[in-house]
PDB file of C-alpha atoms in Angstrom:
ATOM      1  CA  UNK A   1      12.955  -5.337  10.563  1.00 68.00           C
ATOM      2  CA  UNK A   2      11.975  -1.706   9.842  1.00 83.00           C
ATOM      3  CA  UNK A   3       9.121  -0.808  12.052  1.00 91.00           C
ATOM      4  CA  UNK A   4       6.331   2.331  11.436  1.00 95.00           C
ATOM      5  CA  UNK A   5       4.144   3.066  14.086  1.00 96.00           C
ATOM      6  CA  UNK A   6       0.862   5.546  13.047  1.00 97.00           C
ATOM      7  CA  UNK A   7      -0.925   7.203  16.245  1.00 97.00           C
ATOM      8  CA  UNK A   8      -4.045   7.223  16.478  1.00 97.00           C
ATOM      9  CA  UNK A   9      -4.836   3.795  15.143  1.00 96.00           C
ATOM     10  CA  UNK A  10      -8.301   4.855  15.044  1.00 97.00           C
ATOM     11  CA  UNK A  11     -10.136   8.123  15.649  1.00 97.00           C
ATOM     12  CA  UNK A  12     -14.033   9.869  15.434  1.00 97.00           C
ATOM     13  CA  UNK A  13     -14.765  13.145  15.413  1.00 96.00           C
ATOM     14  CA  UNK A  14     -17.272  15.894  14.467  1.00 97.00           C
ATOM     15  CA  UNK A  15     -17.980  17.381  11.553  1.00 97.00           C
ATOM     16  CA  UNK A  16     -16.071  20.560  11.006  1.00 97.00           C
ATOM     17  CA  UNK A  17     -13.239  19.658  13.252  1.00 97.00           C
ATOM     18  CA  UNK A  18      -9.754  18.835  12.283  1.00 97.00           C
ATOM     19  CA  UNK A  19      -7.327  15.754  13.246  1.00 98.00           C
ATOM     20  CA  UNK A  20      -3.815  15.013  12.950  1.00 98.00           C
ATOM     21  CA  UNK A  21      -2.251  11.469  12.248  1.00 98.00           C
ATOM     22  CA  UNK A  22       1.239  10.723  13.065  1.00 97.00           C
ATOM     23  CA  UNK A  23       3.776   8.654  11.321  1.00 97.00           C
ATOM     24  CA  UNK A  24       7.078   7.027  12.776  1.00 96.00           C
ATOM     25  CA  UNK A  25       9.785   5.363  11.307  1.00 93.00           C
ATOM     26  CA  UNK A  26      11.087   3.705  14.642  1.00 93.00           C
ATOM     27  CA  UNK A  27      14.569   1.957  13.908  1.00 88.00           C
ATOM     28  CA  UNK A  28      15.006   3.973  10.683  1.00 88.00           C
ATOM     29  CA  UNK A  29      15.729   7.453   8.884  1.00 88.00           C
ATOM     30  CA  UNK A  30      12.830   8.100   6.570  1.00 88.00           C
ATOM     31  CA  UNK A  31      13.713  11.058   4.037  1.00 84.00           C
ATOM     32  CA  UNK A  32      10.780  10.265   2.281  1.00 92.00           C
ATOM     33  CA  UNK A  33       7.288   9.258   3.496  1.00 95.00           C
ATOM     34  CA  UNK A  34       3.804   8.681   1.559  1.00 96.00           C
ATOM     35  CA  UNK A  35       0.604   8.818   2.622  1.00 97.00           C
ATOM     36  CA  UNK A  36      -2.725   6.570   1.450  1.00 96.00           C
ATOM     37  CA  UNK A  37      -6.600   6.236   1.895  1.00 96.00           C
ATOM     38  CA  UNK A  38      -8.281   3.305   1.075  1.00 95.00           C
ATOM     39  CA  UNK A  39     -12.126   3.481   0.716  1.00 93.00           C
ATOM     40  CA  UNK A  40     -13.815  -0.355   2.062  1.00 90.00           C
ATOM     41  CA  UNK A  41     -12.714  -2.672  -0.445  1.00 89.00           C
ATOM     42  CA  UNK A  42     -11.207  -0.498  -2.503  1.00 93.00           C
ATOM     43  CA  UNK A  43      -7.058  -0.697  -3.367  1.00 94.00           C
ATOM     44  CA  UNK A  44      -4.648   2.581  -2.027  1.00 94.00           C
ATOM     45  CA  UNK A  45      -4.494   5.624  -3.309  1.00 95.00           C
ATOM     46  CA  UNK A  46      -1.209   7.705  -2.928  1.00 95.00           C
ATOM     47  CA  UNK A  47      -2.681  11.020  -1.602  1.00 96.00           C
ATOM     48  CA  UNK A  48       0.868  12.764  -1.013  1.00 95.00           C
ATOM     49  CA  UNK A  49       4.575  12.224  -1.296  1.00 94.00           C
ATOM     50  CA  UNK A  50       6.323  13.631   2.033  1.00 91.00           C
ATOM     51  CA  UNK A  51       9.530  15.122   2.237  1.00 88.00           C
ATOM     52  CA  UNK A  52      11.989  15.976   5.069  1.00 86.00           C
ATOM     53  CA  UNK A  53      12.445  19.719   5.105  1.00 84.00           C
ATOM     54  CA  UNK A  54      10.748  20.715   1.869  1.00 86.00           C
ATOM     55  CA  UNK A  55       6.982  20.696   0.876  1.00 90.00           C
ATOM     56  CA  UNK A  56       5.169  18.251   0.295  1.00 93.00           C
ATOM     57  CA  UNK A  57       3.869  17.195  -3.317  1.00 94.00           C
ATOM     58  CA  UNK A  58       0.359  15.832  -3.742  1.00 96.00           C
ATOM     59  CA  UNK A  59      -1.354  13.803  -6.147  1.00 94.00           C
ATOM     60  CA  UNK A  60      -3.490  15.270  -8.417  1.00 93.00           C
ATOM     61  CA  UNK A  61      -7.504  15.966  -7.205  1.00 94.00           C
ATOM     62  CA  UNK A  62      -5.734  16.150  -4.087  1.00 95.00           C
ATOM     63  CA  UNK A  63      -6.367  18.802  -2.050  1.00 94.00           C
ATOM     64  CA  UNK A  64      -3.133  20.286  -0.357  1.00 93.00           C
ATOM     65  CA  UNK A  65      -5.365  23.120   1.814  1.00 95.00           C
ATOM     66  CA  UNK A  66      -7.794  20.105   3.179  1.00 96.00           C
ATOM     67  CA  UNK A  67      -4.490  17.598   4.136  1.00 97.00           C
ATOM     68  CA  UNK A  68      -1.832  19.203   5.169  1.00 96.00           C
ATOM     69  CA  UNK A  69       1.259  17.661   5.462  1.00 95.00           C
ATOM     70  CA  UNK A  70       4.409  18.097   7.791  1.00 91.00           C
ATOM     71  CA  UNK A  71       7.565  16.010   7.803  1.00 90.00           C
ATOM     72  CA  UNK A  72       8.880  17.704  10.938  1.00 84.00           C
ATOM     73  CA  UNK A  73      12.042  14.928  10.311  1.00 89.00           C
ATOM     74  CA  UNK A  74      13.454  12.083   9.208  1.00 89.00           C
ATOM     75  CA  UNK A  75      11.518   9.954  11.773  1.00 92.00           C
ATOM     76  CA  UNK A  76       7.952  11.777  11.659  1.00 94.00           C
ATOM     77  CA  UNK A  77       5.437  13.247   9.040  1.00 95.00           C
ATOM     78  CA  UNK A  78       1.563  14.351  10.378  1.00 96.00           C
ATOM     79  CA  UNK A  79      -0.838  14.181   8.151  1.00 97.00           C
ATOM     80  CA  UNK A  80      -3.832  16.795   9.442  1.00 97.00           C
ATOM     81  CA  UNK A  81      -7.630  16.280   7.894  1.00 97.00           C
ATOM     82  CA  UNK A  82      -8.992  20.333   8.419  1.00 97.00           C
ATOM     83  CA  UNK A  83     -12.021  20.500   8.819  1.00 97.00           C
ATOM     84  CA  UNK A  84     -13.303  16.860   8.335  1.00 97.00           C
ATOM     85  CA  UNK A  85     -16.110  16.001   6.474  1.00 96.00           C
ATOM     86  CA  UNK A  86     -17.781  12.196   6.431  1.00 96.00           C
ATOM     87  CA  UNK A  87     -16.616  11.663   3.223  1.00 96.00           C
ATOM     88  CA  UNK A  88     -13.270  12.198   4.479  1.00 96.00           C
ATOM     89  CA  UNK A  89     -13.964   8.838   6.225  1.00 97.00           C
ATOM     90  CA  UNK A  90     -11.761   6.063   5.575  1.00 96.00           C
ATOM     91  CA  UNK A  91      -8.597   4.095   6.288  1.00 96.00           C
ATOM     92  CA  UNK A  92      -5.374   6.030   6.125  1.00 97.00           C
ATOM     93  CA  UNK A  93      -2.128   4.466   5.532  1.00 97.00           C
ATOM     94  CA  UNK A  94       1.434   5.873   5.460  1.00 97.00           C
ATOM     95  CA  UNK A  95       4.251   4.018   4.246  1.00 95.00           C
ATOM     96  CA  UNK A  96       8.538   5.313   5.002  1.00 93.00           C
ATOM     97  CA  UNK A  97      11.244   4.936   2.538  1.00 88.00           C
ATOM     98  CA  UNK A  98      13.952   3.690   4.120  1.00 81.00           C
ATOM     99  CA  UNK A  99      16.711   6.442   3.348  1.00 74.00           C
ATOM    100  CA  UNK A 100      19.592   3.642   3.289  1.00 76.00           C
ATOM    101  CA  UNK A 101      17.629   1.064   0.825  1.00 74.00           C
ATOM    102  CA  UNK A 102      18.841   0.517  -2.178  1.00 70.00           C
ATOM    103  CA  UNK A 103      15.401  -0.342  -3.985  1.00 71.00           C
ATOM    104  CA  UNK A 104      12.643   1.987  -2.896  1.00 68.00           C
ATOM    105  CA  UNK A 105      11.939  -0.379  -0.071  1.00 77.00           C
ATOM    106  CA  UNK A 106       8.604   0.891   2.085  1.00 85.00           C
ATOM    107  CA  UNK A 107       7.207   0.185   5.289  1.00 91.00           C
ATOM    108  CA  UNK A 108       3.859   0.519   5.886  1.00 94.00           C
ATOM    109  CA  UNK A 109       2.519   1.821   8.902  1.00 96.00           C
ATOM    110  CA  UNK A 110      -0.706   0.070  10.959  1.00 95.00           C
ATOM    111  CA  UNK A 111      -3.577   2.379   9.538  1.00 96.00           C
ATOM    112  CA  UNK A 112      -5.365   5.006  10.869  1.00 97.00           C
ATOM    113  CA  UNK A 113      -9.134   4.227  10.513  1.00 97.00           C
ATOM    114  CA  UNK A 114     -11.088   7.873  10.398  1.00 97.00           C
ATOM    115  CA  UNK A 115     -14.735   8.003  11.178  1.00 97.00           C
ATOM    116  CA  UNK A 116     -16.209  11.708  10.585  1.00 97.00           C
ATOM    117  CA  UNK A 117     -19.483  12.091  12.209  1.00 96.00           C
TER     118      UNK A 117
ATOM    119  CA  UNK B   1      -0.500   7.238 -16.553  1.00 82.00           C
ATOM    120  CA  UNK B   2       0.835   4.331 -15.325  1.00 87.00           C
ATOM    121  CA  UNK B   3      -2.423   1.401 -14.480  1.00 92.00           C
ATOM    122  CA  UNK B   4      -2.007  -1.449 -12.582  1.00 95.00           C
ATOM    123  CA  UNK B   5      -4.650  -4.251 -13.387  1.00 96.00           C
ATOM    124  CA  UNK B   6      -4.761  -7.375 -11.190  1.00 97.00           C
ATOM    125  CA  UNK B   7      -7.103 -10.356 -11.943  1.00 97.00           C
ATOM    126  CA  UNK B   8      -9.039 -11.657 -11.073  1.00 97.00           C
ATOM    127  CA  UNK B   9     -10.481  -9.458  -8.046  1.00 97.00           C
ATOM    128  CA  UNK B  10     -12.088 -12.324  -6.409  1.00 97.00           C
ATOM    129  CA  UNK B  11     -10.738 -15.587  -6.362  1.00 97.00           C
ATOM    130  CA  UNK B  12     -12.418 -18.753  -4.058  1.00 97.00           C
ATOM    131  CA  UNK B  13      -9.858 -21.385  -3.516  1.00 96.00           C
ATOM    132  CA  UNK B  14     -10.204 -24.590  -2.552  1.00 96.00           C
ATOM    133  CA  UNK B  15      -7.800 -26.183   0.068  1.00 96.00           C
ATOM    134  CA  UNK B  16      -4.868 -28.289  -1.317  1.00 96.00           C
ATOM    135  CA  UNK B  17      -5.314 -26.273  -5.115  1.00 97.00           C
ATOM    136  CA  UNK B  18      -2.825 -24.221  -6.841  1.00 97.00           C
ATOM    137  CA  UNK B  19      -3.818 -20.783  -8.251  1.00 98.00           C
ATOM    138  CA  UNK B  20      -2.383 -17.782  -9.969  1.00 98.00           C
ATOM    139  CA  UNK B  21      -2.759 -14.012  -9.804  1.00 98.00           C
ATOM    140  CA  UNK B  22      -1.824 -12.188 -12.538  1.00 98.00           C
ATOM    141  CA  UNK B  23      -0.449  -8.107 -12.427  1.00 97.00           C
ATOM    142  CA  UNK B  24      -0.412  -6.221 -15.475  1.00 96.00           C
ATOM    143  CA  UNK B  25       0.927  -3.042 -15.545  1.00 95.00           C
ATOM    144  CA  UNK B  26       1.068  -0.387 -18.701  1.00 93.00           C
ATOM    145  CA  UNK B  27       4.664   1.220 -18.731  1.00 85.00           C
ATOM    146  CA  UNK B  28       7.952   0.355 -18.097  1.00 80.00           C
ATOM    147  CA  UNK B  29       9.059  -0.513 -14.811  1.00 78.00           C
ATOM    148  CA  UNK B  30      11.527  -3.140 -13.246  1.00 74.00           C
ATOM    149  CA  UNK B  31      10.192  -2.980  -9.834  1.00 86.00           C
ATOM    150  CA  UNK B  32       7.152  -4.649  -8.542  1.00 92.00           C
ATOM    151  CA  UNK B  33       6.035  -5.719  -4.853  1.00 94.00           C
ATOM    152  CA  UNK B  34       3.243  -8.249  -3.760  1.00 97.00           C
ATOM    153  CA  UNK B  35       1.717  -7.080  -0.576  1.00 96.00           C
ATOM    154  CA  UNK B  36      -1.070  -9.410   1.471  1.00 97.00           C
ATOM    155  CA  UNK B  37      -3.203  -7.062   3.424  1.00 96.00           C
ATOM    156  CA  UNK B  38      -6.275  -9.011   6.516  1.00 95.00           C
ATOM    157  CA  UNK B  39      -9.085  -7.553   7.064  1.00 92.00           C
ATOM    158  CA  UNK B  40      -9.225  -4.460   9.052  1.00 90.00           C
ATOM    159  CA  UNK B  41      -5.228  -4.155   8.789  1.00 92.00           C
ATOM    160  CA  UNK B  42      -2.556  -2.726   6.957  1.00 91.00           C
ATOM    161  CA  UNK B  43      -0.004  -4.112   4.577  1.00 93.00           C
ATOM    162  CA  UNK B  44       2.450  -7.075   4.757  1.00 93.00           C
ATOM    163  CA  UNK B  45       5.180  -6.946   2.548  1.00 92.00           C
ATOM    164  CA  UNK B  46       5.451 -10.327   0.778  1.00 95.00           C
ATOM    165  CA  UNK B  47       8.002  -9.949  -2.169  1.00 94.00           C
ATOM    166  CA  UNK B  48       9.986  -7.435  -3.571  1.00 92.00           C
ATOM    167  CA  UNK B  49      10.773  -7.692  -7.211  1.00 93.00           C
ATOM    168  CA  UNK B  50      13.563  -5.842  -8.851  1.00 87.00           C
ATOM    169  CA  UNK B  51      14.801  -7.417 -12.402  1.00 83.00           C
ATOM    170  CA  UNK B  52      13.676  -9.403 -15.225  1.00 83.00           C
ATOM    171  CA  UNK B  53      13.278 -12.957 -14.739  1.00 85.00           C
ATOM    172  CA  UNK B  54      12.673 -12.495 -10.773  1.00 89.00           C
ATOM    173  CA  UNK B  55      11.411 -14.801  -9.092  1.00 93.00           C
ATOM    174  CA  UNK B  56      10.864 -15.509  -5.370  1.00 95.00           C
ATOM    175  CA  UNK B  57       9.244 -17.879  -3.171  1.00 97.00           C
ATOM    176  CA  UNK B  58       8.379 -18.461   0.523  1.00 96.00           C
ATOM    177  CA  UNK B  59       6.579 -20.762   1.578  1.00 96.00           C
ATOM    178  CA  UNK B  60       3.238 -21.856  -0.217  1.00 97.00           C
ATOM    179  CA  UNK B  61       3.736 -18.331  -2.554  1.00 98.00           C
ATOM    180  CA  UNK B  62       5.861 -17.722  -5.049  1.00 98.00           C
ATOM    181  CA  UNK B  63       5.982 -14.639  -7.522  1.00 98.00           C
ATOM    182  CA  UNK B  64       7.801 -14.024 -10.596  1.00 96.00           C
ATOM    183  CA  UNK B  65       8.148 -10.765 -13.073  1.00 95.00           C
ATOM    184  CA  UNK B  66       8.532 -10.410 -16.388  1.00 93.00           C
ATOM    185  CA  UNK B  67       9.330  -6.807 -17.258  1.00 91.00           C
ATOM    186  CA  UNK B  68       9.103  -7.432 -21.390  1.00 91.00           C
ATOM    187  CA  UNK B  69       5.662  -8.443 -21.191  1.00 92.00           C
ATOM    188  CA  UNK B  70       4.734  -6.177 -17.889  1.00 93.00           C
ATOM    189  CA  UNK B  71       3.453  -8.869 -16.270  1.00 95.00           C
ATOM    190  CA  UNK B  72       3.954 -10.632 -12.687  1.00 96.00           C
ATOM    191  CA  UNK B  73       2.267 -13.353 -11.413  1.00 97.00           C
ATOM    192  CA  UNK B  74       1.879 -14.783  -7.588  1.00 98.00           C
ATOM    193  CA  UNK B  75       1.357 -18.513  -7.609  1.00 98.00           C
ATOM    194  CA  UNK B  76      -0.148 -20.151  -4.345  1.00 97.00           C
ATOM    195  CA  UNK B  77       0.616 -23.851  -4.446  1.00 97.00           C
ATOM    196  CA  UNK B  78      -1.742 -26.199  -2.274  1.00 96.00           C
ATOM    197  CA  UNK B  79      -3.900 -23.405  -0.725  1.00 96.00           C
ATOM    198  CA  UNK B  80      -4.672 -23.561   2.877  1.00 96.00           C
ATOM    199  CA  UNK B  81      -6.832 -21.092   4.743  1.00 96.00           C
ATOM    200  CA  UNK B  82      -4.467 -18.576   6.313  1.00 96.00           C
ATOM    201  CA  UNK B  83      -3.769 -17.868   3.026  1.00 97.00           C
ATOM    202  CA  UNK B  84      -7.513 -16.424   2.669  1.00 97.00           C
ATOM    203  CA  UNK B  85      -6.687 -12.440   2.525  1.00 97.00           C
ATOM    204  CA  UNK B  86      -6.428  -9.532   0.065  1.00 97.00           C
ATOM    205  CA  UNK B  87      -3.623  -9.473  -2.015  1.00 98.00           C
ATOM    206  CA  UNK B  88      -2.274  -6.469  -4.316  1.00 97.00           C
ATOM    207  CA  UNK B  89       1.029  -5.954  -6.746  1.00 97.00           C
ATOM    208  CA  UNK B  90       2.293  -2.113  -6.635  1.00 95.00           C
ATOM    209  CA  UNK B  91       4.160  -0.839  -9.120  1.00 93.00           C
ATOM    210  CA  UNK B  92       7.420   1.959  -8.659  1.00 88.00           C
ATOM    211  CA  UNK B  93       5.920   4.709 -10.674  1.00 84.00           C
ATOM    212  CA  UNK B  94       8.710   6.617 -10.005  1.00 81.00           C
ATOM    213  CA  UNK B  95      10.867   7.662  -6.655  1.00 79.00           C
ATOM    214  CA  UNK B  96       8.514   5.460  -4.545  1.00 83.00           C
ATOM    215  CA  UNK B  97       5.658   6.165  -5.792  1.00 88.00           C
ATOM    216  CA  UNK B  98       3.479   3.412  -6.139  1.00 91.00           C
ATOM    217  CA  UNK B  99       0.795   2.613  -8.204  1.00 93.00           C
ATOM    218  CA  UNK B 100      -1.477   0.004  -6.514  1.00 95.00           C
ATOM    219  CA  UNK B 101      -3.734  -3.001  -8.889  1.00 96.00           C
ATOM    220  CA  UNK B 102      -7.160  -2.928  -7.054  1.00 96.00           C
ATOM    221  CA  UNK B 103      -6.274  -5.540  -5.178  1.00 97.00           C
ATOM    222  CA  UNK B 104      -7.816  -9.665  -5.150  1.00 97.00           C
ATOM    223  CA  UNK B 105      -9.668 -11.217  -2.410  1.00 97.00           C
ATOM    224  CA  UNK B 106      -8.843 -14.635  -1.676  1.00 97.00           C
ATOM    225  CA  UNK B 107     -11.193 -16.822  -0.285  1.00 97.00           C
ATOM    226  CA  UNK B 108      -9.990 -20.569   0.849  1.00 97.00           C
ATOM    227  CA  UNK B 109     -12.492 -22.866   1.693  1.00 93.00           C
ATOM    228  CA  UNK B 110     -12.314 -26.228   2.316  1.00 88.00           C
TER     229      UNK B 110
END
């Protein structure tokens, strides 16, 4: 089945300092990939709708300076926290569209857990 | 805006019981997808449903939609604890999009 990888799986940093989480679709092209936080025991929120070759659209109260988002191609799309703040803290998900499905099919990736000291 | 309202949030089951969760959602839409997400992980896809009158099962789960009253529903039949996760409905707002319910936590005890 389709496979997405996310790198790091987990990460803690300063305050101030910026990260970048990958996203792989492994055994599929991925025109489209979307990104999610979930708060603890809280349900996803889409944050951003990524897009091979053109911009990225985000969600509204999202900020697009603060997460900025790069779908370098059809297999990868960063997502990069500037300057993180704790309460950018929390789980971040991304999820590919498989380009040849014929429903809207995603696969989710493994999480990135972000802990902003 | 398209909402997406699962109930109930919390649901403690009792082994060898059958249960439903319900997924309401407010505009039109004719895809839906249950997803079962542990502790500490990500999600598992569980079913994907595309039409009116859907319905899937696999093993102890089965879901159903019904697009006219914007309503799906995930039946567990005889509940055993590996079943004990969080489970949410999404709905296709549009191109992928998708609009999450806020999730229920299931809870199987003997």
């Amino acid at each position: 089945g389709a496979v997405v990888s996310q790198h790091p799986s987990w990460v803690i940093c300063k305050s101030g300092t910026s990260v970048k989480i990958e996203c792989r679709s492994l055994d599929f092209q991925a025109t489209t990939m979307f990104w999610y936080r979930q708060f603890p025991k809280q349900s996803l929120m889409l944050m951003a709708t990524s897009n091979e070759g053109s911009k990225a659209t985000y969600e509204q109260g999202v900020e697009k300076d603060k997460f900025l988002i790069n779908h370098a191609s059809l297999t990868l799309s960063t997502l990069t926290v500037t300057s993180a703040h704790p309460e950018d803290s929390s789980f971040y998900i991304c999820s590919a569209r498989d380009a040849g499905s014929a429903y809207n099919e995603q696969f989710f990736g493994p999480g990135t857990r972000l802990t902003v000291l | 805006e398209l909402k997406v309202e699962q109930n109930p949030l919390f649901l403690s089951m009792q082994e060898g019981k059958n249960y439903t969760i319900y997924c309401n959602y407010s505009t039109t839409s004719d895809r839906l997808y249950w997803y079962r997400q542990d502790p500490g992980k990500s999600l598992e896809s569980l079913f994907v449903l595309l039409s009116n009158g859907a319905v899937k099962q696999e093993g102890r789960l089965m879901a159903s939609l019904d697009t006219k009253a914007r309503l799906s529903t995930l039946h567990i039949t005889a509940a055993v604890h590996d079943l004990s996760a969080t489970y949410f409905c999404a709905v296709d707002k549009s191109w992928g999009k998708f609009q999450f319910g806020a999730g229920t936590q299931v809870v199987v005890t003997p």
